[in-house]
Amino acid sequence: MKYFTIPKTDIKASRIALGCMRIADKSVEEVEKLVQCALNEGINFFDHADIYGGGKSEAIFGEVLKKHPEYRNKMIIQTKCGIVPGKRYDFSKEHILQCVHDSLERLHTDYIDILLLHRPDALCDPRVVAEVFDQLYQEGKVRCFGVSNHTPLQIELLQKYSKYPIIINQLQLSIVHSVMIDSGLNMNMKEAFAQDKDGGVLDYCRLNEITIQPWSSLQASWSEGTFIDHPNYQKLNDVLFNLADKYQTTKSAIAIAWLLRHPAGMQPIVGTTSVDHLREIVKASDIQLTRQEWYDLYLASEKPLP
Ligand SMILES: NC(=O)c1ccc[n+]([C@@H]2O[C@H](COP(=O)([O-])OP(=O)(O)OC[C@H]3O[C@@H](n4cnc5c(N)ncnc54)[C@H](OP(=O)(O)O)[C@@H]3O)[C@@H](O)[C@H]2O)c1
């Protein structure tokens, strides 16, 4: 596993992180094995949210920490708040403080390393958020702050009032779902791929040293699931297969290597719950795709180059 220091912090993080969204229906023993495997493979970064499994994901992970308190100082734990599923987004002081309180209890920990605001709240008052960040930091409950699914201007607005740097923006990105890359490549063209849907978030994050954490890196879409071995993505799977053969690895590792190859220094959050899949994926850390291979994968996902 390779590591990097998250800009504007002293946090040394693994280039690949484990996402815990899908562990809610696993047993404590299964999650214990997954966490042990991650740590053995050099993954020290774990991503959560208060809403995963309605809190169950954090709770099961917390059971593992209760059993193995010695794991805590080997881990960077990130969680998110701000979504009330099906009802609203909520960046109010009361909601954020309550979320953090509940996450700390479920996770059996005294502090969260990084707290992300999960999705933009239309009623966000950045002054209030700044106040809450300050309180959480002063109380020692949260070390660093970031966001997820935020545009550059939404980040600027938060940053205008908060003295704590926004260090992370977690965004949907895979070879197939590559909106933030497509618009840059197709700028000034009439085609739909040229449409800037995120305010130039990729370049903004690079300019401001905000680490992008791709989520759903193996997914085509919610409805289709993973593109690995999916019949709708035969061409992509052929290229993945050939590169997996060349690098003596698996298609999933090549798909993650595609993200790691981008010079923005992204930290993919992988969401497997399988020890075998995780062992395959971590191999991506040692693969350096060539420039042509990176573009071959992009083109194989049926996107144009102008
Ligand atoms: N910020 C946000 O809005 C947001 C949204 C969604 C997710 N996330 C975060 O991102 C993390 C990753 O998201 P995700 O779970 O959708 O990502 P993912 O890594 O693209 O998907 C993992 C899923 O793909 C399956 N899969 C099928 N074939 C696989 C293979 N060969 N190798 C590995 N996995 C394979 C896994 O099944 P197995 O378990 O059987 O391997 C698992 O169900 C989440 O855990 C969460 O932390 C954030």
CSV table of C-alpha atoms and ligand atoms in Angstrom, one decimal:
chain,number,residue,atom,x,y,z
A,1,MET,CA,0.0,0.0,0.0
A,2,LYS,CA,1.2,3.5,-0.7
A,3,TYR,CA,0.5,6.5,1.6
A,4,PHE,CA,0.1,10.2,1.3
A,5,THR,CA,-0.1,13.1,3.7
A,6,ILE,CA,-3.5,14.7,3.3
A,7,PRO,CA,-2.8,18.3,2.3
A,8,LYS,CA,-3.2,20.9,5.1
A,9,THR,CA,-3.0,18.2,7.7
A,10,ASP,CA,-0.5,15.8,9.3
A,11,ILE,CA,-2.6,12.8,8.5
A,12,LYS,CA,-0.8,10.0,6.7
A,13,ALA,CA,-3.4,8.1,4.9
A,14,SER,CA,-3.5,5.0,2.7
A,15,ARG,CA,-4.1,5.8,-1.0
A,16,ILE,CA,-7.0,3.4,-0.9
A,17,ALA,CA,-9.7,3.7,1.8
A,18,LEU,CA,-12.4,1.3,2.9
A,19,GLY,CA,-16.0,2.5,2.6
A,20,CYS,CA,-18.3,1.0,5.2
A,21,MET,CA,-21.7,1.8,3.6
A,22,ARG,CA,-22.5,-1.8,2.8
A,23,ILE,CA,-21.5,-3.6,6.0
A,24,ALA,CA,-24.8,-3.0,7.8
A,25,ASP,CA,-26.2,-6.4,7.2
A,26,LYS,CA,-22.9,-8.3,8.0
A,27,SER,CA,-22.2,-9.9,11.4
A,28,VAL,CA,-19.7,-8.4,13.8
A,29,GLU,CA,-17.4,-11.4,13.0
A,30,GLU,CA,-17.5,-10.7,9.3
A,31,VAL,CA,-16.8,-7.0,9.8
A,32,GLU,CA,-14.0,-7.9,12.2
A,33,LYS,CA,-12.4,-10.1,9.5
A,34,LEU,CA,-12.8,-7.3,6.8
A,35,VAL,CA,-11.3,-4.7,9.1
A,36,GLN,CA,-8.4,-7.0,10.0
A,37,CYS,CA,-7.8,-7.7,6.3
A,38,ALA,CA,-7.9,-4.0,5.5
A,39,LEU,CA,-5.3,-3.2,8.3
A,40,ASN,CA,-3.1,-6.1,7.2
A,41,GLU,CA,-3.2,-4.8,3.6
A,42,GLY,CA,-2.1,-1.4,4.8
A,43,ILE,CA,-5.5,0.4,4.6
A,44,ASN,CA,-5.7,2.8,7.6
A,45,PHE,CA,-8.6,4.9,6.4
A,46,PHE,CA,-12.3,4.0,7.0
A,47,ASP,CA,-15.2,6.0,5.6
A,48,HIS,CA,-18.6,6.0,7.3
A,49,ALA,CA,-21.8,8.1,7.4
A,50,ASP,CA,-24.4,8.3,10.1
A,51,ILE,CA,-27.1,7.1,7.7
A,52,TYR,CA,-25.4,3.9,6.4
A,53,GLY,CA,-27.7,1.1,7.3
A,54,GLY,CA,-29.6,3.7,9.4
A,55,GLY,CA,-26.6,3.8,11.8
A,56,LYS,CA,-26.0,0.1,11.8
A,57,SER,CA,-22.8,0.3,9.8
A,58,GLU,CA,-21.2,2.5,12.4
A,59,ALA,CA,-22.6,0.4,15.2
A,60,ILE,CA,-21.1,-2.9,13.9
A,61,PHE,CA,-17.8,-1.2,13.2
A,62,GLY,CA,-18.0,0.2,16.8
A,63,GLU,CA,-18.5,-3.4,18.1
A,64,VAL,CA,-15.2,-4.3,16.3
A,65,LEU,CA,-13.5,-1.4,18.0
A,66,LYS,CA,-14.9,-2.4,21.3
A,67,LYS,CA,-13.4,-5.8,20.9
A,68,HIS,CA,-10.1,-4.4,19.6
A,69,PRO,CA,-9.5,-1.0,21.1
A,70,GLU,CA,-5.9,-1.3,20.0
A,71,TYR,CA,-7.1,-0.7,16.4
A,72,ARG,CA,-8.2,2.8,17.1
A,73,ASN,CA,-4.9,4.6,16.9
A,74,LYS,CA,-4.0,2.7,13.7
A,75,MET,CA,-7.1,4.1,12.1
A,76,ILE,CA,-8.3,7.3,10.5
A,77,ILE,CA,-12.0,7.4,10.9
A,78,GLN,CA,-14.1,9.6,8.7
A,79,THR,CA,-17.9,10.0,9.0
A,80,LYS,CA,-20.5,12.2,7.5
A,81,CYS,CA,-23.7,14.0,8.6
A,82,GLY,CA,-26.3,16.3,7.2
A,83,ILE,CA,-28.8,13.9,5.4
A,84,VAL,CA,-32.1,13.1,6.9
A,85,PRO,CA,-33.1,10.4,4.4
A,86,GLY,CA,-36.2,11.1,2.3
A,87,LYS,CA,-36.9,14.3,4.3
A,88,ARG,CA,-34.3,17.0,4.1
A,89,TYR,CA,-30.7,18.0,4.2
A,90,ASP,CA,-29.8,19.5,7.6
A,91,PHE,CA,-26.7,21.6,8.4
A,92,SER,CA,-28.3,23.2,11.5
A,93,LYS,CA,-26.3,23.4,14.6
A,94,GLU,CA,-28.6,21.0,16.5
A,95,HIS,CA,-28.6,18.4,13.8
A,96,ILE,CA,-24.8,18.3,13.3
A,97,LEU,CA,-24.0,18.2,17.0
A,98,GLN,CA,-26.6,15.4,17.5
A,99,CYS,CA,-25.2,13.5,14.6
A,100,VAL,CA,-21.6,13.7,15.8
A,101,HIS,CA,-22.7,12.7,19.4
A,102,ASP,CA,-24.5,9.7,18.0
A,103,SER,CA,-21.7,8.6,15.7
A,104,LEU,CA,-19.2,8.8,18.5
A,105,GLU,CA,-21.4,6.6,20.6
A,106,ARG,CA,-22.0,4.1,17.9
A,107,LEU,CA,-18.4,3.9,16.8
A,108,HIS,CA,-17.1,3.6,20.4
A,109,THR,CA,-14.6,6.3,20.0
A,110,ASP,CA,-13.9,9.7,21.6
A,111,TYR,CA,-13.1,11.5,18.4
A,112,ILE,CA,-13.7,11.5,14.6
A,113,ASP,CA,-10.7,12.3,12.5
A,114,ILE,CA,-12.6,13.8,9.6
A,115,LEU,CA,-16.2,15.0,9.5
A,116,LEU,CA,-17.8,15.5,6.1
A,117,LEU,CA,-21.0,17.4,5.3
A,118,HIS,CA,-22.7,14.7,3.2
A,119,ARG,CA,-24.7,16.6,0.6
A,120,PRO,CA,-25.4,20.3,0.1
A,121,ASP,CA,-28.2,21.7,2.3
A,122,ALA,CA,-30.1,24.4,0.4
A,123,LEU,CA,-30.8,26.1,3.8
A,124,CYS,CA,-27.1,26.0,4.8
A,125,ASP,CA,-26.0,29.1,6.7
A,126,PRO,CA,-22.2,29.0,6.5
A,127,ARG,CA,-21.8,31.1,9.6
A,128,VAL,CA,-23.7,28.5,11.6
A,129,VAL,CA,-21.6,25.7,10.1
A,130,ALA,CA,-18.4,27.6,11.0
A,131,GLU,CA,-19.6,27.9,14.6
A,132,VAL,CA,-20.4,24.2,14.8
A,133,PHE,CA,-17.0,23.2,13.3
A,134,ASP,CA,-15.3,25.4,15.9
A,135,GLN,CA,-17.3,23.9,18.8
A,136,LEU,CA,-16.6,20.3,17.6
A,137,TYR,CA,-12.9,21.1,17.2
A,138,GLN,CA,-12.6,22.8,20.6
A,139,GLU,CA,-14.4,20.0,22.3
A,140,GLY,CA,-11.9,17.5,20.7
A,141,LYS,CA,-14.6,15.6,19.0
A,142,VAL,CA,-13.5,16.2,15.4
A,143,ARG,CA,-9.9,16.8,14.1
A,144,CYS,CA,-10.6,18.0,10.5
A,145,PHE,CA,-13.5,18.9,8.3
A,146,GLY,CA,-14.5,18.2,4.7
A,147,VAL,CA,-17.5,17.9,2.4
A,148,SER,CA,-19.0,15.5,-0.1
A,149,ASN,CA,-20.9,16.2,-3.3
A,150,HIS,CA,-20.2,19.9,-3.0
A,151,THR,CA,-19.5,22.4,-5.9
A,152,PRO,CA,-16.6,24.8,-5.8
A,153,LEU,CA,-18.8,27.8,-4.8
A,154,GLN,CA,-20.5,25.9,-2.1
A,155,ILE,CA,-17.1,25.1,-0.7
A,156,GLU,CA,-16.0,28.7,-1.0
A,157,LEU,CA,-19.0,29.8,0.9
A,158,LEU,CA,-18.3,27.5,3.8
A,159,GLN,CA,-14.6,28.4,3.7
A,160,LYS,CA,-15.4,32.2,3.8
A,161,TYR,CA,-16.6,31.8,7.4
A,162,SER,CA,-14.7,28.8,8.7
A,163,LYS,CA,-11.0,29.0,9.8
A,164,TYR,CA,-10.8,25.2,9.4
A,165,PRO,CA,-9.7,24.1,5.9
A,166,ILE,CA,-12.1,21.9,3.9
A,167,ILE,CA,-9.6,19.1,3.2
A,168,ILE,CA,-11.8,16.5,1.4
A,169,ASN,CA,-14.5,16.5,-1.3
A,170,GLN,CA,-16.0,13.0,-1.7
A,171,LEU,CA,-17.5,12.7,-5.2
A,172,GLN,CA,-18.9,10.1,-7.5
A,173,LEU,CA,-16.3,9.0,-9.9
A,174,SER,CA,-15.5,5.8,-11.9
A,175,ILE,CA,-14.3,5.0,-15.4
A,176,VAL,CA,-18.0,4.9,-16.4
A,177,HIS,CA,-19.3,7.8,-14.3
A,178,SER,CA,-16.7,10.4,-15.1
A,179,VAL,CA,-18.7,13.6,-15.4
A,180,MET,CA,-16.0,15.8,-13.8
A,181,ILE,CA,-13.4,14.6,-16.4
A,182,ASP,CA,-15.7,14.5,-19.4
A,183,SER,CA,-16.6,18.2,-19.3
A,184,GLY,CA,-12.9,19.3,-19.2
A,185,LEU,CA,-12.0,17.1,-22.1
A,186,ASN,CA,-14.9,18.3,-24.2
A,187,MET,CA,-14.9,22.0,-23.4
A,188,ASN,CA,-16.3,24.3,-26.0
A,189,MET,CA,-18.1,21.5,-27.8
A,190,LYS,CA,-21.8,21.3,-28.5
A,191,GLU,CA,-22.2,17.7,-27.3
A,192,ALA,CA,-23.7,16.7,-23.9
A,193,PHE,CA,-20.4,15.5,-22.6
A,194,ALA,CA,-19.2,19.1,-22.7
A,195,GLN,CA,-21.7,20.2,-20.1
A,196,ASP,CA,-20.1,21.4,-16.9
A,197,LYS,CA,-22.3,19.8,-14.2
A,198,ASP,CA,-20.2,20.5,-11.2
A,199,GLY,CA,-18.6,23.9,-11.6
A,200,GLY,CA,-15.2,22.6,-12.6
A,201,VAL,CA,-14.9,20.7,-9.3
A,202,LEU,CA,-11.9,18.7,-10.4
A,203,ASP,CA,-9.7,21.6,-11.2
A,204,TYR,CA,-11.0,23.6,-8.2
A,205,CYS,CA,-10.0,20.8,-5.8
A,206,ARG,CA,-6.6,20.5,-7.4
A,207,LEU,CA,-6.0,24.3,-7.2
A,208,ASN,CA,-7.0,24.3,-3.5
A,209,GLU,CA,-5.4,21.1,-2.5
A,210,ILE,CA,-8.6,19.5,-1.5
A,211,THR,CA,-8.4,15.7,-1.7
A,212,ILE,CA,-11.0,14.1,-4.0
A,213,GLN,CA,-12.3,10.8,-2.7
A,214,PRO,CA,-14.0,9.0,-5.5
A,215,TRP,CA,-17.1,7.0,-4.4
A,216,SER,CA,-18.8,4.1,-6.2
A,217,SER,CA,-15.6,3.6,-8.2
A,218,LEU,CA,-16.7,0.2,-9.6
A,219,GLN,CA,-20.3,1.2,-10.2
A,220,ALA,CA,-21.8,2.1,-13.6
A,221,SER,CA,-25.0,3.5,-12.0
A,222,TRP,CA,-27.4,2.7,-9.1
A,223,SER,CA,-29.6,0.7,-11.4
A,224,GLU,CA,-26.9,-1.3,-13.2
A,225,GLY,CA,-24.6,-1.9,-10.3
A,226,THR,CA,-20.9,-2.6,-11.0
A,227,PHE,CA,-19.6,-2.4,-14.6
A,228,ILE,CA,-17.2,-5.3,-13.8
A,229,ASP,CA,-18.4,-8.3,-15.9
A,230,HIS,CA,-21.6,-6.3,-16.8
A,231,PRO,CA,-22.9,-7.2,-20.4
A,232,ASN,CA,-23.6,-3.5,-21.1
A,233,TYR,CA,-19.9,-2.7,-20.7
A,234,GLN,CA,-18.4,-5.5,-22.8
A,235,LYS,CA,-15.8,-3.2,-24.6
A,236,LEU,CA,-14.6,-1.8,-21.2
A,237,ASN,CA,-14.4,-5.3,-19.7
A,238,ASP,CA,-12.3,-6.4,-22.7
A,239,VAL,CA,-9.8,-3.6,-22.1
A,240,LEU,CA,-9.9,-4.2,-18.3
A,241,PHE,CA,-9.3,-7.9,-18.9
A,242,ASN,CA,-6.3,-7.3,-21.2
A,243,LEU,CA,-4.7,-4.9,-18.8
A,244,ALA,CA,-5.4,-7.2,-15.8
A,245,ASP,CA,-3.6,-9.9,-17.8
A,246,LYS,CA,-0.6,-7.6,-18.5
A,247,TYR,CA,-0.3,-6.5,-14.9
A,248,GLN,CA,-1.1,-10.0,-13.5
A,249,THR,CA,-4.0,-8.6,-11.5
A,250,THR,CA,-7.8,-8.3,-11.7
A,251,LYS,CA,-10.2,-6.0,-13.6
A,252,SER,CA,-11.3,-4.3,-10.3
A,253,ALA,CA,-7.6,-3.5,-9.4
A,254,ILE,CA,-7.2,-1.9,-12.9
A,255,ALA,CA,-10.4,0.1,-12.5
A,256,ILE,CA,-9.0,1.5,-9.2
A,257,ALA,CA,-5.5,2.0,-10.7
A,258,TRP,CA,-7.3,4.2,-13.4
A,259,LEU,CA,-8.3,6.6,-10.6
A,260,LEU,CA,-4.9,6.5,-8.8
A,261,ARG,CA,-3.2,7.3,-12.1
A,262,HIS,CA,-4.9,10.7,-12.2
A,263,PRO,CA,-2.4,13.3,-11.1
A,264,ALA,CA,-4.9,14.9,-8.7
A,265,GLY,CA,-3.8,12.4,-6.0
A,266,MET,CA,-7.3,11.1,-5.4
A,267,GLN,CA,-8.1,8.6,-2.6
A,268,PRO,CA,-10.6,6.1,-3.9
A,269,ILE,CA,-13.1,4.8,-1.2
A,270,VAL,CA,-13.7,1.1,-2.1
A,271,GLY,CA,-16.9,-0.4,-0.9
A,272,THR,CA,-16.4,-4.1,-1.0
A,273,THR,CA,-17.5,-6.2,1.9
A,274,SER,CA,-15.5,-9.2,0.7
A,275,VAL,CA,-12.0,-10.0,2.0
A,276,ASP,CA,-11.1,-11.6,-1.3
A,277,HIS,CA,-12.3,-8.6,-3.4
A,278,LEU,CA,-10.4,-6.3,-1.0
A,279,ARG,CA,-7.2,-8.2,-1.4
A,280,GLU,CA,-7.5,-8.0,-5.2
A,281,ILE,CA,-8.2,-4.3,-5.2
A,282,VAL,CA,-5.3,-3.2,-3.0
A,283,LYS,CA,-3.0,-4.4,-5.7
A,284,ALA,CA,-4.0,-1.3,-7.6
A,285,SER,CA,-1.7,0.7,-5.4
A,286,ASP,CA,1.3,-0.9,-7.1
A,287,ILE,CA,0.1,-0.4,-10.7
A,288,GLN,CA,1.1,2.6,-12.8
A,289,LEU,CA,-1.0,2.6,-16.0
A,290,THR,CA,0.6,4.3,-19.0
A,291,ARG,CA,-1.0,7.4,-20.4
A,292,GLN,CA,-2.3,5.4,-23.4
A,293,GLU,CA,-3.8,2.7,-21.1
A,294,TRP,CA,-5.6,5.4,-19.1
A,295,TYR,CA,-7.1,6.8,-22.3
A,296,ASP,CA,-7.8,3.3,-23.7
A,297,LEU,CA,-10.0,2.7,-20.6
A,298,TYR,CA,-11.7,6.0,-20.9
A,299,LEU,CA,-12.5,5.4,-24.6
A,300,ALA,CA,-13.7,1.9,-23.9
A,301,SER,CA,-16.4,3.2,-21.7
A,302,GLU,CA,-18.0,4.7,-24.9
A,303,LYS,CA,-17.1,8.3,-24.3
A,304,PRO,CA,-15.8,10.5,-27.1
A,305,LEU,CA,-12.6,12.5,-27.4
A,306,PRO,CA,-13.3,15.6,-29.5
B,1,LIG,N1,-20.5,10.5,-0.3
B,1,LIG,C1,-21.5,9.9,-0.9
B,1,LIG,O1,-22.5,10.4,-1.3
B,1,LIG,C2,-21.3,8.4,-1.1
B,1,LIG,C3,-22.3,7.7,-1.8
B,1,LIG,C4,-22.1,6.3,-2.0
B,1,LIG,C5,-21.0,5.7,-1.4
B,1,LIG,N2,-20.1,6.4,-0.6
B,1,LIG,C6,-18.9,5.8,0.0
B,1,LIG,O2,-18.2,5.2,-0.9
B,1,LIG,C7,-18.0,3.8,-0.6
B,1,LIG,C8,-17.9,3.0,-1.8
B,1,LIG,O3,-19.1,3.0,-2.5
B,1,LIG,P1,-19.6,1.7,-3.2
B,1,LIG,O4,-19.8,0.6,-2.2
B,1,LIG,O5,-20.8,2.1,-4.1
B,1,LIG,O6,-18.3,1.4,-4.1
B,1,LIG,P2,-17.8,0.2,-5.0
B,1,LIG,O7,-16.5,-0.2,-4.5
B,1,LIG,O8,-17.9,0.7,-6.4
B,1,LIG,O9,-18.9,-1.0,-4.9
B,1,LIG,C9,-18.8,-2.0,-4.0
B,1,LIG,C10,-19.9,-3.0,-4.4
B,1,LIG,O10,-19.5,-3.6,-5.7
B,1,LIG,C11,-19.5,-5.0,-5.5
B,1,LIG,N3,-18.5,-5.7,-6.4
B,1,LIG,C12,-18.9,-6.5,-7.4
B,1,LIG,N4,-17.8,-7.0,-8.0
B,1,LIG,C13,-16.7,-6.5,-7.3
B,1,LIG,C14,-15.3,-6.8,-7.4
B,1,LIG,N5,-14.8,-7.5,-8.4
B,1,LIG,N6,-14.5,-6.1,-6.6
B,1,LIG,C15,-15.0,-5.4,-5.6
B,1,LIG,N7,-16.4,-5.1,-5.4
B,1,LIG,C16,-17.2,-5.7,-6.3
B,1,LIG,C17,-19.2,-5.3,-4.0
B,1,LIG,O11,-19.6,-6.5,-3.7
B,1,LIG,P3,-18.8,-7.4,-2.6
B,1,LIG,O12,-19.1,-6.7,-1.3
B,1,LIG,O13,-19.4,-8.7,-2.7
B,1,LIG,O14,-17.4,-7.3,-2.9
B,1,LIG,C18,-20.0,-4.1,-3.4
B,1,LIG,O15,-21.4,-4.5,-3.4
B,1,LIG,C19,-19.1,3.5,0.3
B,1,LIG,O16,-18.8,2.4,1.2
B,1,LIG,C20,-19.3,4.8,1.1
B,1,LIG,O17,-18.3,4.8,2.1
B,1,LIG,C21,-20.3,7.7,-0.5
